[in-house]
Amino acid sequence: MSGYLRSLRGAGYMPSHEDLLRVLREKFPGEVKLHRDTYLDQHSRCIMLSASLIRSNHIATEVWAALISRSRSEKDEKIIFITKYVEDYESKPWDIKREWPEDEKDLVVKKRLLQLFGNIPLQWMQTVIEKY
């Protein structure tokens, strides 16, 4: 683990919270946190279970909890299945300097994600996070 904070710009696929929660409840019916009322409990468990499923199925993606920002003040934390990322100290979540188009490698990952999670809508998304 590196000892400094890095700014990473990533691109990948974002499911809706409701769709991902429904699929994970079906796959893990005994997971109590998936049935709690609070978004934070559900969200943290969705991250962990999604990452576990993706690793065990050898899908080339990472699970990020990322802020989706339309402006400096309008922020929403979502789960994104990241297919590519680079260090980027110029972009901010609300101001991405260089966009990444979806390519063939991304579409292969999307197909694998759809096989794993069912036919849920996955939106192509880009974000910036800070990570150690």
PDB file of C-alpha atoms in Angstrom:
ATOM      1  CA  MET A   1       0.000   0.000   0.000  1.00  0.00           C
ATOM      2  CA  SER A   2       1.389   3.382  -0.937  1.00  0.00           C
ATOM      3  CA  GLY A   3       1.620   6.029   1.746  1.00  0.00           C
ATOM      4  CA  TYR A   4       0.234   8.966  -0.210  1.00  0.00           C
ATOM      5  CA  LEU A   5      -3.195   9.974  -1.433  1.00  0.00           C
ATOM      6  CA  ARG A   6      -3.660   9.605  -5.195  1.00  0.00           C
ATOM      7  CA  SER A   7      -6.323  11.231  -7.314  1.00  0.00           C
ATOM      8  CA  LEU A   8      -7.734   8.647  -9.744  1.00  0.00           C
ATOM      9  CA  ARG A   9     -10.056   9.203 -12.699  1.00  0.00           C
ATOM     10  CA  GLY A  10     -11.990   6.072 -13.495  1.00  0.00           C
ATOM     11  CA  ALA A  11     -14.612   4.909 -15.946  1.00  0.00           C
ATOM     12  CA  GLY A  12     -16.971   1.982 -15.755  1.00  0.00           C
ATOM     13  CA  TYR A  13     -20.525   0.827 -15.266  1.00  0.00           C
ATOM     14  CA  MET A  14     -22.955   2.063 -12.642  1.00  0.00           C
ATOM     15  CA  PRO A  15     -26.018   0.037 -11.651  1.00  0.00           C
ATOM     16  CA  SER A  16     -28.881   1.707  -9.831  1.00  0.00           C
ATOM     17  CA  HIS A  17     -28.901   1.112  -6.079  1.00  0.00           C
ATOM     18  CA  GLU A  18     -32.354  -0.479  -6.280  1.00  0.00           C
ATOM     19  CA  ASP A  19     -31.434  -2.933  -9.066  1.00  0.00           C
ATOM     20  CA  LEU A  20     -28.174  -3.993  -7.431  1.00  0.00           C
ATOM     21  CA  LEU A  21     -29.861  -4.334  -4.030  1.00  0.00           C
ATOM     22  CA  ARG A  22     -32.614  -6.526  -5.514  1.00  0.00           C
ATOM     23  CA  VAL A  23     -30.089  -8.846  -7.215  1.00  0.00           C
ATOM     24  CA  LEU A  24     -27.899  -9.131  -4.111  1.00  0.00           C
ATOM     25  CA  ARG A  25     -30.935  -9.847  -1.906  1.00  0.00           C
ATOM     26  CA  GLU A  26     -31.781 -12.735  -4.251  1.00  0.00           C
ATOM     27  CA  LYS A  27     -28.202 -14.062  -4.241  1.00  0.00           C
ATOM     28  CA  PHE A  28     -27.690 -13.556  -0.480  1.00  0.00           C
ATOM     29  CA  PRO A  29     -31.114 -13.932   1.201  1.00  0.00           C
ATOM     30  CA  GLY A  30     -29.574 -14.228   4.684  1.00  0.00           C
ATOM     31  CA  GLU A  31     -27.670 -10.926   4.554  1.00  0.00           C
ATOM     32  CA  VAL A  32     -29.360  -8.839   7.250  1.00  0.00           C
ATOM     33  CA  LYS A  33     -27.767  -5.507   6.239  1.00  0.00           C
ATOM     34  CA  LEU A  34     -29.307  -5.771   2.769  1.00  0.00           C
ATOM     35  CA  HIS A  35     -32.747  -5.680   4.405  1.00  0.00           C
ATOM     36  CA  ARG A  36     -32.143  -2.709   6.732  1.00  0.00           C
ATOM     37  CA  ASP A  37     -33.805   0.611   6.121  1.00  0.00           C
ATOM     38  CA  THR A  38     -30.712   2.776   5.989  1.00  0.00           C
ATOM     39  CA  TYR A  39     -29.063   3.444   2.664  1.00  0.00           C
ATOM     40  CA  LEU A  40     -25.599   3.467   4.280  1.00  0.00           C
ATOM     41  CA  ASP A  41     -26.010  -0.071   5.677  1.00  0.00           C
ATOM     42  CA  GLN A  42     -27.267  -1.352   2.329  1.00  0.00           C
ATOM     43  CA  HIS A  43     -24.641   0.573   0.359  1.00  0.00           C
ATOM     44  CA  SER A  44     -21.640  -0.691   2.347  1.00  0.00           C
ATOM     45  CA  ARG A  45     -22.849  -4.293   2.135  1.00  0.00           C
ATOM     46  CA  CYS A  46     -23.545  -3.958  -1.619  1.00  0.00           C
ATOM     47  CA  ILE A  47     -19.943  -2.823  -2.137  1.00  0.00           C
ATOM     48  CA  MET A  48     -18.510  -5.769  -0.217  1.00  0.00           C
ATOM     49  CA  LEU A  49     -20.760  -8.438  -1.751  1.00  0.00           C
ATOM     50  CA  SER A  50     -20.350  -7.077  -5.300  1.00  0.00           C
ATOM     51  CA  ALA A  51     -16.565  -7.044  -4.934  1.00  0.00           C
ATOM     52  CA  SER A  52     -16.609 -10.611  -3.622  1.00  0.00           C
ATOM     53  CA  LEU A  53     -18.780 -11.843  -6.514  1.00  0.00           C
ATOM     54  CA  ILE A  54     -16.643 -10.049  -9.095  1.00  0.00           C
ATOM     55  CA  ARG A  55     -13.397 -11.459  -7.656  1.00  0.00           C
ATOM     56  CA  SER A  56     -14.726 -15.007  -7.462  1.00  0.00           C
ATOM     57  CA  ASN A  57     -15.905 -14.783 -11.089  1.00  0.00           C
ATOM     58  CA  HIS A  58     -12.587 -13.302 -12.291  1.00  0.00           C
ATOM     59  CA  ILE A  59     -14.135 -10.232 -13.909  1.00  0.00           C
ATOM     60  CA  ALA A  60     -11.621  -7.501 -14.812  1.00  0.00           C
ATOM     61  CA  THR A  61     -13.165  -4.671 -12.823  1.00  0.00           C
ATOM     62  CA  GLU A  62     -12.891  -2.958  -9.453  1.00  0.00           C
ATOM     63  CA  VAL A  63     -15.760  -1.846  -7.243  1.00  0.00           C
ATOM     64  CA  TRP A  64     -15.533   1.816  -6.278  1.00  0.00           C
ATOM     65  CA  ALA A  65     -17.765   3.811  -3.988  1.00  0.00           C
ATOM     66  CA  ALA A  66     -17.565   7.081  -5.878  1.00  0.00           C
ATOM     67  CA  LEU A  67     -19.088  10.506  -5.612  1.00  0.00           C
ATOM     68  CA  ILE A  68     -21.141  11.379  -8.639  1.00  0.00           C
ATOM     69  CA  SER A  69     -21.200  15.160  -8.805  1.00  0.00           C
ATOM     70  CA  ARG A  70     -23.061  17.490 -11.071  1.00  0.00           C
ATOM     71  CA  SER A  71     -21.583  20.487  -9.216  1.00  0.00           C
ATOM     72  CA  ARG A  72     -19.422  21.236  -6.185  1.00  0.00           C
ATOM     73  CA  SER A  73     -22.471  21.088  -3.911  1.00  0.00           C
ATOM     74  CA  GLU A  74     -24.601  18.378  -5.558  1.00  0.00           C
ATOM     75  CA  LYS A  75     -23.015  15.029  -4.709  1.00  0.00           C
ATOM     76  CA  ASP A  76     -24.295  11.482  -4.469  1.00  0.00           C
ATOM     77  CA  GLU A  77     -22.261   8.374  -3.585  1.00  0.00           C
ATOM     78  CA  LYS A  78     -22.822   5.467  -5.964  1.00  0.00           C
ATOM     79  CA  ILE A  79     -21.241   2.114  -6.736  1.00  0.00           C
ATOM     80  CA  ILE A  80     -19.331   1.910 -10.010  1.00  0.00           C
ATOM     81  CA  PHE A  81     -17.752  -1.184 -11.537  1.00  0.00           C
ATOM     82  CA  ILE A  82     -14.539   0.431 -12.802  1.00  0.00           C
ATOM     83  CA  THR A  83     -12.971  -0.968 -15.980  1.00  0.00           C
ATOM     84  CA  LYS A  84     -10.088   1.520 -16.325  1.00  0.00           C
ATOM     85  CA  TYR A  85      -8.422   4.277 -14.336  1.00  0.00           C
ATOM     86  CA  VAL A  86      -5.403   6.587 -14.311  1.00  0.00           C
ATOM     87  CA  GLU A  87      -3.886   9.118 -11.935  1.00  0.00           C
ATOM     88  CA  ASP A  88      -5.395  12.524 -12.663  1.00  0.00           C
ATOM     89  CA  TYR A  89      -4.717  15.553 -10.468  1.00  0.00           C
ATOM     90  CA  GLU A  90      -6.518  18.054 -12.726  1.00  0.00           C
ATOM     91  CA  SER A  91     -10.009  16.540 -12.885  1.00  0.00           C
ATOM     92  CA  LYS A  92     -12.617  16.791 -10.133  1.00  0.00           C
ATOM     93  CA  PRO A  93     -15.806  14.706  -9.799  1.00  0.00           C
ATOM     94  CA  TRP A  94     -17.830  17.662 -11.112  1.00  0.00           C
ATOM     95  CA  ASP A  95     -15.260  18.622 -13.799  1.00  0.00           C
ATOM     96  CA  ILE A  96     -13.626  15.712 -15.633  1.00  0.00           C
ATOM     97  CA  LYS A  97     -11.002  17.150 -17.981  1.00  0.00           C
ATOM     98  CA  ARG A  98     -10.646  14.178 -20.326  1.00  0.00           C
ATOM     99  CA  GLU A  99     -13.577  11.884 -21.111  1.00  0.00           C
ATOM    100  CA  TRP A 100     -13.154   8.182 -21.828  1.00  0.00           C
ATOM    101  CA  PRO A 101     -15.390   6.583 -24.432  1.00  0.00           C
ATOM    102  CA  GLU A 102     -16.642   3.049 -23.917  1.00  0.00           C
ATOM    103  CA  ASP A 103     -14.535   0.581 -25.961  1.00  0.00           C
ATOM    104  CA  GLU A 104     -14.511  -3.125 -26.881  1.00  0.00           C
ATOM    105  CA  LYS A 105     -12.725  -4.186 -23.667  1.00  0.00           C
ATOM    106  CA  ASP A 106     -15.343  -2.329 -21.620  1.00  0.00           C
ATOM    107  CA  LEU A 107     -18.163  -4.036 -23.499  1.00  0.00           C
ATOM    108  CA  VAL A 108     -16.631  -7.456 -22.733  1.00  0.00           C
ATOM    109  CA  VAL A 109     -16.631  -6.575 -19.021  1.00  0.00           C
ATOM    110  CA  LYS A 110     -20.209  -5.277 -19.292  1.00  0.00           C
ATOM    111  CA  LYS A 111     -21.319  -8.580 -20.824  1.00  0.00           C
ATOM    112  CA  ARG A 112     -19.706 -10.516 -17.944  1.00  0.00           C
ATOM    113  CA  LEU A 113     -21.320  -8.195 -15.381  1.00  0.00           C
ATOM    114  CA  LEU A 114     -24.729  -8.733 -16.971  1.00  0.00           C
ATOM    115  CA  GLN A 115     -24.213 -12.499 -16.831  1.00  0.00           C
ATOM    116  CA  LEU A 116     -23.336 -12.238 -13.144  1.00  0.00           C
ATOM    117  CA  PHE A 117     -25.943  -9.705 -12.000  1.00  0.00           C
ATOM    118  CA  GLY A 118     -28.722 -10.415 -14.471  1.00  0.00           C
ATOM    119  CA  ASN A 119     -30.073  -8.051 -17.056  1.00  0.00           C
ATOM    120  CA  ILE A 120     -29.931  -4.878 -14.952  1.00  0.00           C
ATOM    121  CA  PRO A 121     -29.341  -1.501 -16.580  1.00  0.00           C
ATOM    122  CA  LEU A 122     -25.690  -0.439 -16.394  1.00  0.00           C
ATOM    123  CA  GLN A 123     -24.876   3.194 -17.169  1.00  0.00           C
ATOM    124  CA  TRP A 124     -21.424   4.163 -18.507  1.00  0.00           C
ATOM    125  CA  MET A 125     -20.030   6.587 -15.926  1.00  0.00           C
ATOM    126  CA  GLN A 126     -16.828   8.487 -15.168  1.00  0.00           C
ATOM    127  CA  THR A 127     -15.664   9.828 -11.827  1.00  0.00           C
ATOM    128  CA  VAL A 128     -12.662  10.932  -9.790  1.00  0.00           C
ATOM    129  CA  ILE A 129     -11.778   9.523  -6.372  1.00  0.00           C
ATOM    130  CA  GLU A 130      -8.947   9.930  -3.913  1.00  0.00           C
ATOM    131  CA  LYS A 131      -7.360   6.668  -2.831  1.00  0.00           C
ATOM    132  CA  TYR A 132      -4.320   5.513  -0.867  1.00  0.00           C
TER     133      TYR A 132
END
